[in-house]
C-alpha cells in the first residue's frame, strides 16, 4: 500500500512538506467527549502533531494535512500551528496544530447575540451564529431545532465555546469542526 502524507500551507510562500516528517511521529487526535462521565454538548478540538526534520519555526501558519493512499487523496486535518519547538536534538521541530474550534473558542460573540430578535428557533439561532462567523455548516436537522430560545443573558461577554456547548447540550450532540 503506497502512502504519502503532505502538510500544505495556506501561505503560498511556504512549500508543502511531503518529505522530512519523522517516521512514526504523525498523530491525529479527535475526541468527542473527554469527560469521565458521558456529557453531551462538549466541543473538543482536533489536534495534529508530528516531528519535522530540520524545519524552521512555523508557529501561526494555517495548514491542511492530506494523506494519499493508493492514489486516493484524503484530507485529514485543517488548522493552525500553535507550537513548533526545537526537539532535544536542537535540529528537528515538534509541531502541534489545532483546528478552528481551538483557535476560536474564546471569541466574544456578544455583538452577534445582542443583535438577535428573540424568541428565535434554535436552528435559526445556530444558522445565524455560523453566518456571523463565516463558517459553512454541514446541513443537519437536530432534535430541538424548532425549540424557541429566549434572551436570557445580559452580560457583555459571551464566548463562542459557551454558546456552542449550550446549543449542543440542548440537542444532545457534540460540536466538532470538520476538515474543511
Short mmCIF file of C-alpha atoms in Angstrom, two decimals:
data_model
loop_
_atom_site.label_atom_id
_atom_site.label_comp_id
_atom_site.label_asym_id
_atom_site.label_seq_id
_atom_site.Cartn_x
_atom_site.Cartn_y
_atom_site.Cartn_z
CA UNK A 1 0.00 0.00 0.00
CA UNK A 2 1.58 3.27 -1.17
CA UNK A 3 1.07 6.14 1.28
CA UNK A 4 2.22 9.77 1.26
CA UNK A 5 1.48 12.47 3.84
CA UNK A 6 1.56 16.14 2.81
CA UNK A 7 1.37 19.22 5.01
CA UNK A 8 0.01 22.04 2.85
CA UNK A 9 0.35 25.69 3.92
CA UNK A 10 -2.25 28.37 3.20
CA UNK A 11 0.68 30.80 2.98
CA UNK A 12 1.82 30.31 -0.61
CA UNK A 13 5.36 31.42 0.31
CA UNK A 14 5.89 28.18 2.22
CA UNK A 15 6.41 24.98 0.25
CA UNK A 16 4.34 21.92 1.05
CA UNK A 17 6.09 19.38 3.25
CA UNK A 18 5.97 15.84 1.91
CA UNK A 19 9.45 14.78 2.95
CA UNK A 20 11.19 15.43 6.24
CA UNK A 21 8.42 14.17 8.52
CA UNK A 22 9.97 11.87 11.13
CA UNK A 23 8.75 8.32 10.64
CA UNK A 24 6.22 7.25 13.23
CA UNK A 25 5.70 10.79 14.61
CA UNK A 26 2.34 11.61 12.97
CA UNK A 27 -0.51 11.80 15.45
CA UNK A 28 -4.10 12.93 14.92
CA UNK A 29 -6.45 13.21 17.92
CA UNK A 30 -10.19 13.60 17.53
CA UNK A 31 -12.08 13.38 20.81
CA UNK A 32 -15.85 13.75 21.16
CA UNK A 33 -16.05 13.63 24.96
CA UNK A 34 -13.02 13.87 27.24
CA UNK A 35 -15.02 13.62 30.49
CA UNK A 36 -15.04 10.55 32.72
CA UNK A 37 -18.86 10.61 32.56
CA UNK A 38 -20.86 10.93 29.34
CA UNK A 39 -21.62 14.63 28.81
CA UNK A 40 -23.44 15.89 25.75
CA UNK A 41 -22.51 19.30 24.43
CA UNK A 42 -18.74 19.12 24.67
CA UNK A 43 -16.87 20.85 21.85
CA UNK A 44 -13.36 19.42 21.70
CA UNK A 45 -10.71 20.38 19.19
CA UNK A 46 -8.87 18.08 16.84
CA UNK A 47 -5.10 18.06 17.32
CA UNK A 48 -2.40 17.18 14.80
CA UNK A 49 1.24 16.68 15.75
CA UNK A 50 4.44 15.43 14.17
CA UNK A 51 8.18 15.92 14.19
CA UNK A 52 9.70 17.79 11.24
CA UNK A 53 13.31 17.13 10.32
CA UNK A 54 15.38 20.33 10.14
CA UNK A 55 12.41 22.70 9.79
CA UNK A 56 12.12 26.37 10.75
CA UNK A 57 9.59 27.72 13.25
CA UNK A 58 6.15 27.57 11.61
CA UNK A 59 4.07 28.76 14.57
CA UNK A 60 0.92 30.61 13.50
CA UNK A 61 0.74 29.13 10.00
CA UNK A 62 -2.54 27.66 8.70
CA UNK A 63 -2.20 24.11 7.41
CA UNK A 64 -4.14 21.27 5.85
CA UNK A 65 -2.86 17.72 6.15
CA UNK A 66 -3.54 15.23 3.39
CA UNK A 67 -2.71 11.58 3.03
CA UNK A 68 -2.70 9.83 -0.31
CA UNK A 69 -3.24 6.08 -0.10
CA UNK A 70 -3.02 4.02 -3.28
CA UNK A 71 -3.63 7.15 -5.38
CA UNK A 72 -6.68 8.37 -3.40
CA UNK A 73 -6.22 11.69 -1.57
CA UNK A 74 -7.85 12.15 1.86
CA UNK A 75 -7.96 15.38 3.84
CA UNK A 76 -7.17 14.52 7.47
CA UNK A 77 -6.92 17.88 9.19
CA UNK A 78 -7.15 21.67 8.85
CA UNK A 79 -5.98 24.10 11.49
CA UNK A 80 -3.33 26.45 12.83
CA UNK A 81 0.13 25.55 14.13
CA UNK A 82 0.17 26.62 17.77
CA UNK A 83 3.63 25.32 18.60
CA UNK A 84 6.73 24.38 16.61
CA UNK A 85 9.52 23.99 19.15
CA UNK A 86 13.00 22.58 18.78
CA UNK A 87 13.41 18.96 19.76
CA UNK A 88 16.09 17.87 22.25
CA UNK A 89 18.47 17.38 19.34
CA UNK A 90 18.22 21.16 18.51
CA UNK A 91 17.65 20.37 14.81
CA UNK A 92 14.16 18.91 14.46
CA UNK A 93 10.91 20.60 15.47
CA UNK A 94 7.88 19.20 17.27
CA UNK A 95 4.84 20.67 15.55
CA UNK A 96 1.42 20.91 17.21
CA UNK A 97 -1.67 22.25 15.45
CA UNK A 98 -5.33 22.58 16.45
CA UNK A 99 -8.47 23.08 14.40
CA UNK A 100 -10.58 26.25 14.40
CA UNK A 101 -12.58 25.07 17.42
CA UNK A 102 -9.44 25.63 19.50
CA UNK A 103 -8.43 28.94 17.96
CA UNK A 104 -11.96 30.43 18.02
CA UNK A 105 -13.33 29.06 21.30
CA UNK A 106 -12.67 32.21 23.37
CA UNK A 107 -14.04 34.56 20.70
CA UNK A 108 -16.53 37.03 22.22
CA UNK A 109 -19.79 36.67 20.27
CA UNK A 110 -21.77 39.17 22.39
CA UNK A 111 -22.19 41.62 19.48
CA UNK A 112 -23.86 38.88 17.44
CA UNK A 113 -26.08 37.73 20.33
CA UNK A 114 -27.20 41.23 21.29
CA UNK A 115 -28.47 41.92 17.73
CA UNK A 116 -30.78 38.88 17.59
CA UNK A 117 -34.56 39.20 17.74
CA UNK A 118 -35.99 36.89 20.40
CA UNK A 119 -37.66 34.47 20.69
CA UNK A 120 -35.84 32.61 17.91
CA UNK A 121 -35.90 28.93 16.87
CA UNK A 122 -32.71 27.09 17.85
CA UNK A 123 -31.94 26.27 14.20
CA UNK A 124 -32.17 29.95 13.21
CA UNK A 125 -30.01 30.80 16.24
CA UNK A 126 -27.39 28.26 15.08
CA UNK A 127 -27.55 29.33 11.42
CA UNK A 128 -27.19 32.99 12.42
CA UNK A 129 -24.14 32.24 14.56
CA UNK A 130 -22.32 30.36 11.80
CA UNK A 131 -23.22 33.04 9.24
CA UNK A 132 -21.77 35.66 11.63
CA UNK A 133 -18.57 33.60 11.94
CA UNK A 134 -18.32 32.88 8.22
CA UNK A 135 -18.32 29.13 8.82
CA UNK A 136 -20.18 26.79 6.47
CA UNK A 137 -22.10 24.13 8.38
CA UNK A 138 -22.88 20.61 7.28
CA UNK A 139 -26.63 20.59 6.61
CA UNK A 140 -28.17 18.78 9.56
CA UNK A 141 -31.55 18.66 11.26
CA UNK A 142 -31.14 18.36 15.02
CA UNK A 143 -33.62 17.14 17.63
CA UNK A 144 -34.56 20.50 19.14
CA UNK A 145 -34.15 22.76 16.09
CA UNK A 146 -37.71 24.05 16.43
CA UNK A 147 -37.35 24.93 20.13
CA UNK A 148 -37.71 28.66 20.77
CA UNK A 149 -34.81 30.40 22.50
CA UNK A 150 -35.44 33.45 24.68
CA UNK A 151 -32.93 36.12 25.54
CA UNK A 152 -31.62 35.13 28.98
CA UNK A 153 -28.17 36.66 29.09
CA UNK A 154 -27.49 40.32 29.80
CA UNK A 155 -23.73 40.34 30.22
CA UNK A 156 -21.39 41.99 27.71
CA UNK A 157 -19.13 39.00 27.08
CA UNK A 158 -20.10 35.60 25.77
CA UNK A 159 -17.58 33.10 24.45
CA UNK A 160 -18.21 31.06 21.33
CA UNK A 161 -17.39 27.94 23.36
CA UNK A 162 -20.20 28.74 25.85
CA UNK A 163 -22.75 29.25 23.06
CA UNK A 164 -21.71 26.12 21.12
CA UNK A 165 -21.76 23.98 24.25
CA UNK A 166 -25.26 25.20 25.18
CA UNK A 167 -26.59 24.55 21.64
CA UNK A 168 -25.08 21.06 21.60
CA UNK A 169 -26.40 20.22 25.08
CA UNK A 170 -29.91 21.23 24.02
CA UNK A 171 -29.66 18.91 21.01
CA UNK A 172 -27.91 16.01 22.78
CA UNK A 173 -24.92 16.15 20.45
CA UNK A 174 -21.26 17.17 20.26
CA UNK A 175 -19.68 20.11 18.47
CA UNK A 176 -16.90 19.29 16.02
CA UNK A 177 -15.13 21.07 13.17
CA UNK A 178 -14.70 19.02 10.04
CA UNK A 179 -11.58 19.13 7.87
CA UNK A 180 -12.98 21.78 5.54
#
